[in-house]
Amino acid sequence: MNRSSVKADRTATFLCWIVAFAVTGTFFWILWDLLGHGFKGISWSFLTTQPRDAGRSGGISSVLVSTSLILGVCLGVAIPTGVGTAAFLSEWIPRKSRVGRWIRRSLDLLAAVPSIVFGLFGAVFFGEVLGFGFSILSGGLTLALMVLPILIRATEAGFRSASEELRLGGAALGLRRATILRHLLLPAASHGIVVGLVLGVGRALAETAALIFTSGYVTRMPSSLLDSGRSISVHIYDLAMNVPGGEANAYATAVVLILLLILINSLASWATQTWLGGRSLP
Amino acid sequence: MSPSRGDRWLAGALGLAAALAGGAIVLILAFLVIEAWPALRQVGLSRFLGDSGWLPAAGPDGNFNLVPMLAGTVAVTAGAMLLAVPAGVISAIFCRYYAPLGVSHIYRRLIEVLAGIPSVVYGFWGLVVLVPWITRFRPPGQSLLAGALILALMVLPTVALLAESALRSLPRSYFEGAAALGLGRFTTVRSLALPAAAPGIGAGCVLATARALGETMAVLMVCGNVVQVPTSFFDPIRTLTANIALEMAYATQFHRSALFVSGLALMGLVGLLISAVERLSPKPAYE
């Protein structure tokens, strides 16, 4: 090795460490700022009282309820559709068939649609054409469309990872395809479903732009799925942008959102390790 | 053996689910076009590019110049990618070749966490920390620069993680060959690993660009949202996405149709990038 290449390697090493330090530093800057300002605002009463004075004071109970209802609608629609589509793609049609290619291609495109465009579509289609208006139902259905590609991709990978012997063995026993799917392939694919769910829930919780015009801004406690309800991300946005003096509660809500995301992630890795460890077939 | 009745039902149900999932994008595009049509027909494409300003609430006689928003979107995305691509690719190289094993693990995990932070939180942090900081040097603070910095931070994980996986997928034999030739680490990375992984890294960068183009909340919160073609990094700008988010709440009829035109323009830009990814990828993403 000549001297100039040693020198170049040293420069590259230096550059790499500088960039890594800068990225790490920024990360901790954000974290420190959010936790430092937000943590002290979190208490049991913050989580269990309703927002008052446009969210400047009071808590976020109704926001949490709306968020879970929106998530519920989203998953209630996305899971059956997504798992069904994944099963169709991987078990019912040949892998390279034209139908499969078109469906995958349109899902790739769906995954690339910017969230504000989902918002536009949801507002017109669910809000006006189907007549749901500004409601939790509109918001949840819009989010379902957004998480479908992620869920399908992960579930399909789960089905594909199931061993071929399961299918052949099931067929040799004369089991119906429904039985093979339900009792052999679905358990084997469940880690893929869980991964897809975690990614999907993460995306749905973080989503703001698609919800502003579908589930709306209302901070009241929702009494039905046709009520408008404010999700947690929209709450942060509104407090930061439109409510002077809303900063403290915005910080606290942001910390709650991040803690929720961390909780979901750890639940998922726990579930894949323990629950699925016992259940997944050899 | 003919399929049982239960199996036929199941096949129908699964086919229906797949048709719904596959048809969603068609429905979305159709609605964009249908809703944008009145404005496109009565105003015409030329006025969307050459009118004297943006005053869409006045109906067909208003002004419909989308150029400032297009320029804002392109400028903020370009600024973000200028920062995020080098930083992301260097991060990936650091992880694969330069960091000690333990550090590499921790750094990768940290980037994954960065990727999971919601855009509204980045926007909020930008608004309360970054914008006041920029204001000290050059008011008003809410600016192209703030938007580019926040966006860079948001897409850096995408670039880094995809570049890292492109580097990881290189065959081991390449590196054994390089070692046998006595190539140094830097030469191996520059002349072997990077060129070999270039298609994957490129595809990752384009995907990240598409994400930056479509990002709404963070840029809405830190860019200032003034309709103008930026002349400096410190000018406030408004992007296509922010334009929709700001005006959709009160837009009616013609105005709303004009907003769907900006949605369509956005979809067009993203579509271009996605077809570029398909060209760049070593193999199609679906097979």
mmCIF file of C-alpha atoms in Angstrom, chain A residues 1 5 8-10 12-13 15-17 19-21 23-24 26-31 33-34 80-85 87-89 92 95-96 101-110 112-121 123-125 128-129 145 148 152-153 156 160 174-179 181 202 205-209 212-213 217 232-234 236-237 239-241 246-248 250-251 254 257-258 261 265, chain B residues 1 4-7 10-11 13-29 31-32 35 86-88 90-91 93-94 98-100 103 107 109-111 113-114 116-122 124-125 127-130 133 142 153 156 182-187 210 213-217 220-222 225 240-241 244-249 256 259-260 262-264 266-267 270-271 274 278 285-287:
data_model
loop_
_atom_site.group_PDB
_atom_site.id
_atom_site.type_symbol
_atom_site.label_atom_id
_atom_site.label_comp_id
_atom_site.label_asym_id
_atom_site.label_seq_id
_atom_site.Cartn_x
_atom_site.Cartn_y
_atom_site.Cartn_z
ATOM 1 C CA MET A 1 0.000 0.000 0.000
ATOM 2 C CA SER A 5 -3.744 5.590 -0.184
ATOM 3 C CA ALA A 8 -6.806 8.869 1.783
ATOM 4 C CA ASP A 9 -7.994 6.133 4.108
ATOM 5 C CA ARG A 10 -7.219 8.301 7.102
ATOM 6 C CA ALA A 12 -12.112 8.917 4.860
ATOM 7 C CA THR A 13 -12.066 7.545 8.400
ATOM 8 C CA LEU A 15 -14.960 12.109 7.488
ATOM 9 C CA CYS A 16 -17.018 9.055 8.461
ATOM 10 C CA TRP A 17 -16.624 9.734 12.159
ATOM 11 C CA VAL A 19 -20.711 12.623 9.896
ATOM 12 C CA ALA A 20 -21.605 9.941 12.430
ATOM 13 C CA PHE A 21 -20.998 12.380 15.293
ATOM 14 C CA VAL A 23 -26.010 12.753 13.032
ATOM 15 C CA THR A 24 -25.807 11.338 16.559
ATOM 16 C CA THR A 26 -28.542 16.087 16.172
ATOM 17 C CA PHE A 27 -30.486 13.042 17.299
ATOM 18 C CA PHE A 28 -29.689 13.664 20.945
ATOM 19 C CA TRP A 29 -30.348 17.373 20.524
ATOM 20 C CA ILE A 30 -33.905 16.596 19.338
ATOM 21 C CA LEU A 31 -34.443 13.953 21.995
ATOM 22 C CA ASP A 33 -35.202 19.076 23.748
ATOM 23 C CA LEU A 34 -38.411 17.046 23.447
ATOM 24 C CA PRO A 80 -58.769 -8.546 6.388
ATOM 25 C CA THR A 81 -58.164 -6.811 3.065
ATOM 26 C CA GLY A 82 -54.396 -6.912 3.416
ATOM 27 C CA VAL A 83 -54.071 -10.496 4.621
ATOM 28 C CA GLY A 84 -56.609 -11.609 2.001
ATOM 29 C CA THR A 85 -54.688 -9.878 -0.758
ATOM 30 C CA ALA A 87 -52.870 -14.815 0.533
ATOM 31 C CA PHE A 88 -54.317 -14.322 -2.941
ATOM 32 C CA LEU A 89 -51.000 -13.106 -4.320
ATOM 33 C CA TRP A 92 -53.820 -18.540 -5.232
ATOM 34 C CA ARG A 95 -46.000 -16.113 -8.767
ATOM 35 C CA LYS A 96 -45.212 -14.476 -12.108
ATOM 36 C CA ARG A 101 -47.667 -8.293 -11.407
ATOM 37 C CA TRP A 102 -50.335 -5.668 -11.935
ATOM 38 C CA ILE A 103 -51.582 -5.846 -8.371
ATOM 39 C CA ARG A 104 -48.047 -5.568 -6.989
ATOM 40 C CA ARG A 105 -47.282 -2.740 -9.311
ATOM 41 C CA SER A 106 -50.348 -0.765 -8.285
ATOM 42 C CA LEU A 107 -49.507 -1.403 -4.623
ATOM 43 C CA ASP A 108 -45.995 -0.022 -5.185
ATOM 44 C CA LEU A 109 -47.567 3.071 -6.660
ATOM 45 C CA LEU A 110 -50.045 3.303 -3.787
ATOM 46 C CA ALA A 112 -45.584 6.173 -3.105
ATOM 47 C CA VAL A 113 -48.668 8.415 -2.984
ATOM 48 C CA PRO A 114 -47.954 11.446 -0.763
ATOM 49 C CA SER A 115 -50.104 11.559 2.349
ATOM 50 C CA ILE A 116 -51.690 14.897 1.455
ATOM 51 C CA VAL A 117 -53.037 13.297 -1.729
ATOM 52 C CA PHE A 118 -54.608 10.563 0.406
ATOM 53 C CA GLY A 119 -56.158 13.392 2.381
ATOM 54 C CA LEU A 120 -57.613 15.001 -0.748
ATOM 55 C CA PHE A 121 -58.977 11.680 -1.950
ATOM 56 C CA ALA A 123 -62.127 14.043 1.862
ATOM 57 C CA VAL A 124 -63.903 13.699 -1.479
ATOM 58 C CA PHE A 125 -64.513 9.952 -1.657
ATOM 59 C CA GLU A 128 -68.605 13.428 0.197
ATOM 60 C CA VAL A 129 -69.305 10.580 -2.224
ATOM 61 C CA LEU A 145 -55.582 2.664 2.211
ATOM 62 C CA LEU A 148 -52.358 -1.543 2.915
ATOM 63 C CA ILE A 152 -49.501 -6.699 2.204
ATOM 64 C CA ARG A 153 -45.788 -6.604 1.466
ATOM 65 C CA GLU A 156 -46.765 -11.816 1.603
ATOM 66 C CA ARG A 160 -43.518 -16.989 1.117
ATOM 67 C CA GLY A 174 -56.639 -34.055 1.221
ATOM 68 C CA LEU A 175 -57.214 -30.944 3.336
ATOM 69 C CA ARG A 176 -59.240 -28.183 1.802
ATOM 70 C CA ARG A 177 -57.301 -25.130 0.729
ATOM 71 C CA ALA A 178 -59.241 -23.078 3.264
ATOM 72 C CA THR A 179 -58.046 -25.414 6.008
ATOM 73 C CA LEU A 181 -54.580 -21.556 4.736
ATOM 74 C CA GLY A 202 -46.500 3.318 13.290
ATOM 75 C CA LEU A 205 -50.140 7.019 14.409
ATOM 76 C CA ALA A 206 -47.646 9.401 12.858
ATOM 77 C CA GLU A 207 -49.975 10.488 10.082
ATOM 78 C CA THR A 208 -51.233 14.045 10.071
ATOM 79 C CA ALA A 209 -51.728 15.387 6.569
ATOM 80 C CA ILE A 212 -56.789 17.004 8.659
ATOM 81 C CA PHE A 213 -59.477 16.891 5.959
ATOM 82 C CA TYR A 217 -60.014 18.945 14.166
ATOM 83 C CA ILE A 232 -52.770 12.796 18.366
ATOM 84 C CA SER A 233 -50.563 13.982 15.486
ATOM 85 C CA VAL A 234 -53.148 16.527 14.370
ATOM 86 C CA ILE A 236 -49.531 18.404 17.992
ATOM 87 C CA TYR A 237 -49.776 20.217 14.684
ATOM 88 C CA LEU A 239 -51.173 23.304 19.103
ATOM 89 C CA ALA A 240 -47.853 24.207 17.489
ATOM 90 C CA MET A 241 -49.199 26.179 14.548
ATOM 91 C CA GLY A 246 -50.001 25.812 23.141
ATOM 92 C CA GLU A 247 -46.335 24.915 23.103
ATOM 93 C CA ALA A 248 -46.106 23.253 26.521
ATOM 94 C CA ALA A 250 -47.602 20.272 22.285
ATOM 95 C CA TYR A 251 -44.310 19.150 23.808
ATOM 96 C CA ALA A 254 -45.216 14.815 21.265
ATOM 97 C CA LEU A 257 -46.736 10.019 20.790
ATOM 98 C CA ILE A 258 -43.096 8.958 20.805
ATOM 99 C CA LEU A 261 -44.517 4.379 19.119
ATOM 100 C CA ASN A 265 -42.348 -1.447 18.649
ATOM 101 C CA MET B 1 -60.810 -33.196 -7.520
ATOM 102 C CA SER B 4 -65.125 -27.667 -2.459
ATOM 103 C CA ARG B 5 -67.760 -24.997 -1.978
ATOM 104 C CA GLY B 6 -65.907 -23.446 0.941
ATOM 105 C CA ASP B 7 -62.792 -23.160 -1.160
ATOM 106 C CA LEU B 10 -62.669 -18.304 -0.071
ATOM 107 C CA ALA B 11 -61.127 -17.827 -3.504
ATOM 108 C CA ALA B 13 -63.274 -13.423 -1.043
ATOM 109 C CA LEU B 14 -59.510 -13.313 -1.492
ATOM 110 C CA GLY B 15 -59.904 -12.195 -5.094
ATOM 111 C CA LEU B 16 -62.230 -9.444 -3.952
ATOM 112 C CA ALA B 17 -59.717 -8.267 -1.341
ATOM 113 C CA ALA B 18 -56.981 -8.235 -3.951
ATOM 114 C CA ALA B 19 -59.170 -6.335 -6.396
ATOM 115 C CA LEU B 20 -59.929 -3.723 -3.705
ATOM 116 C CA ALA B 21 -56.269 -3.322 -2.790
ATOM 117 C CA GLY B 22 -55.106 -3.215 -6.388
ATOM 118 C CA GLY B 23 -57.915 -0.916 -7.461
ATOM 119 C CA ALA B 24 -57.319 1.690 -4.764
ATOM 120 C CA ILE B 25 -54.664 3.562 -6.705
ATOM 121 C CA VAL B 26 -56.858 3.625 -9.818
ATOM 122 C CA LEU B 27 -59.699 5.102 -7.780
ATOM 123 C CA ILE B 28 -57.397 7.726 -6.258
ATOM 124 C CA LEU B 29 -55.988 8.794 -9.615
ATOM 125 C CA PHE B 31 -60.761 11.123 -8.402
ATOM 126 C CA LEU B 32 -57.783 13.453 -8.708
ATOM 127 C CA GLU B 35 -61.889 16.853 -9.412
ATOM 128 C CA PRO B 86 -23.733 12.572 1.144
ATOM 129 C CA ALA B 87 -24.505 12.276 4.849
ATOM 130 C CA GLY B 88 -26.641 9.162 4.317
ATOM 131 C CA ILE B 90 -21.258 8.217 4.318
ATOM 132 C CA SER B 91 -23.294 6.929 7.262
ATOM 133 C CA ILE B 93 -20.108 3.364 4.565
ATOM 134 C CA PHE B 94 -19.302 4.132 8.190
ATOM 135 C CA TYR B 98 -15.255 2.019 9.169
ATOM 136 C CA ALA B 99 -17.047 1.626 12.482
ATOM 137 C CA PRO B 100 -16.085 -0.957 15.101
ATOM 138 C CA VAL B 103 -20.514 1.182 17.300
ATOM 139 C CA TYR B 107 -25.408 3.705 15.048
ATOM 140 C CA ARG B 109 -30.249 1.323 15.604
ATOM 141 C CA LEU B 110 -30.101 5.094 16.131
ATOM 142 C CA ILE B 111 -30.802 5.712 12.446
ATOM 143 C CA VAL B 113 -35.136 5.338 15.540
ATOM 144 C CA LEU B 114 -34.639 8.573 13.579
ATOM 145 C CA GLY B 116 -39.494 6.294 13.120
ATOM 146 C CA ILE B 117 -39.953 9.845 14.418
ATOM 147 C CA PRO B 118 -43.207 11.241 12.990
ATOM 148 C CA SER B 119 -42.950 14.140 10.564
ATOM 149 C CA VAL B 120 -45.167 16.330 12.722
ATOM 150 C CA VAL B 121 -42.649 15.972 15.555
ATOM 151 C CA TYR B 122 -39.776 16.958 13.251
ATOM 152 C CA PHE B 124 -42.619 20.915 15.716
ATOM 153 C CA TRP B 125 -38.959 20.688 16.713
ATOM 154 C CA LEU B 127 -40.592 25.351 14.558
ATOM 155 C CA VAL B 128 -39.556 25.789 18.188
ATOM 156 C CA VAL B 129 -35.781 25.199 17.945
ATOM 157 C CA LEU B 130 -34.447 25.543 14.421
ATOM 158 C CA TRP B 133 -32.073 29.825 15.751
ATOM 159 C CA GLN B 142 -39.270 30.342 8.568
ATOM 160 C CA LEU B 153 -32.925 15.069 8.673
ATOM 161 C CA LEU B 156 -31.346 10.814 5.822
ATOM 162 C CA GLY B 182 -3.731 -6.198 -1.465
ATOM 163 C CA LEU B 183 -6.120 -3.287 -1.969
ATOM 164 C CA GLY B 184 -6.458 -0.911 0.954
ATOM 165 C CA ARG B 185 -9.758 -0.231 2.672
ATOM 166 C CA PHE B 186 -10.317 3.143 1.035
ATOM 167 C CA THR B 187 -9.524 1.816 -2.454
ATOM 168 C CA ALA B 210 -39.961 11.043 -3.653
ATOM 169 C CA LEU B 213 -41.324 15.830 -2.412
ATOM 170 C CA GLY B 214 -44.469 14.472 -0.842
ATOM 171 C CA GLU B 215 -43.728 15.544 2.715
ATOM 172 C CA THR B 216 -46.322 17.953 4.021
ATOM 173 C CA MET B 217 -46.360 18.628 7.732
ATOM 174 C CA LEU B 220 -45.736 23.368 6.261
ATOM 175 C CA MET B 221 -44.567 24.150 9.782
ATOM 176 C CA VAL B 222 -41.113 25.578 9.075
ATOM 177 C CA ASN B 225 -45.736 29.464 3.332
ATOM 178 C CA LEU B 240 -47.287 22.200 -3.410
ATOM 179 C CA THR B 241 -48.153 20.023 -0.436
ATOM 180 C CA ILE B 244 -53.078 22.006 -0.418
ATOM 181 C CA ALA B 245 -52.966 21.622 3.355
ATOM 182 C CA LEU B 246 -53.397 25.358 3.960
ATOM 183 C CA GLU B 247 -56.225 26.092 1.560
ATOM 184 C CA MET B 248 -58.261 22.896 1.416
ATOM 185 C CA ALA B 249 -59.983 23.810 4.674
ATOM 186 C CA ARG B 256 -60.877 23.388 -4.676
ATOM 187 C CA LEU B 259 -55.999 22.502 -5.406
ATOM 188 C CA PHE B 260 -56.641 19.125 -6.996
ATOM 189 C CA SER B 262 -51.675 20.915 -7.503
ATOM 190 C CA GLY B 263 -52.314 17.430 -6.117
ATOM 191 C CA LEU B 264 -52.126 16.089 -9.643
ATOM 192 C CA LEU B 266 -47.445 16.465 -7.125
ATOM 193 C CA MET B 267 -48.512 12.967 -8.189
ATOM 194 C CA VAL B 270 -43.683 11.470 -7.675
ATOM 195 C CA GLY B 271 -44.705 9.195 -10.560
ATOM 196 C CA ILE B 274 -40.971 6.072 -9.128
ATOM 197 C CA GLU B 278 -37.842 0.982 -11.599
ATOM 198 C CA ALA B 285 -39.172 -4.490 -6.930
ATOM 199 C CA TYR B 286 -42.038 -6.878 -7.708
ATOM 200 C CA GLU B 287 -41.410 -10.212 -9.311
#
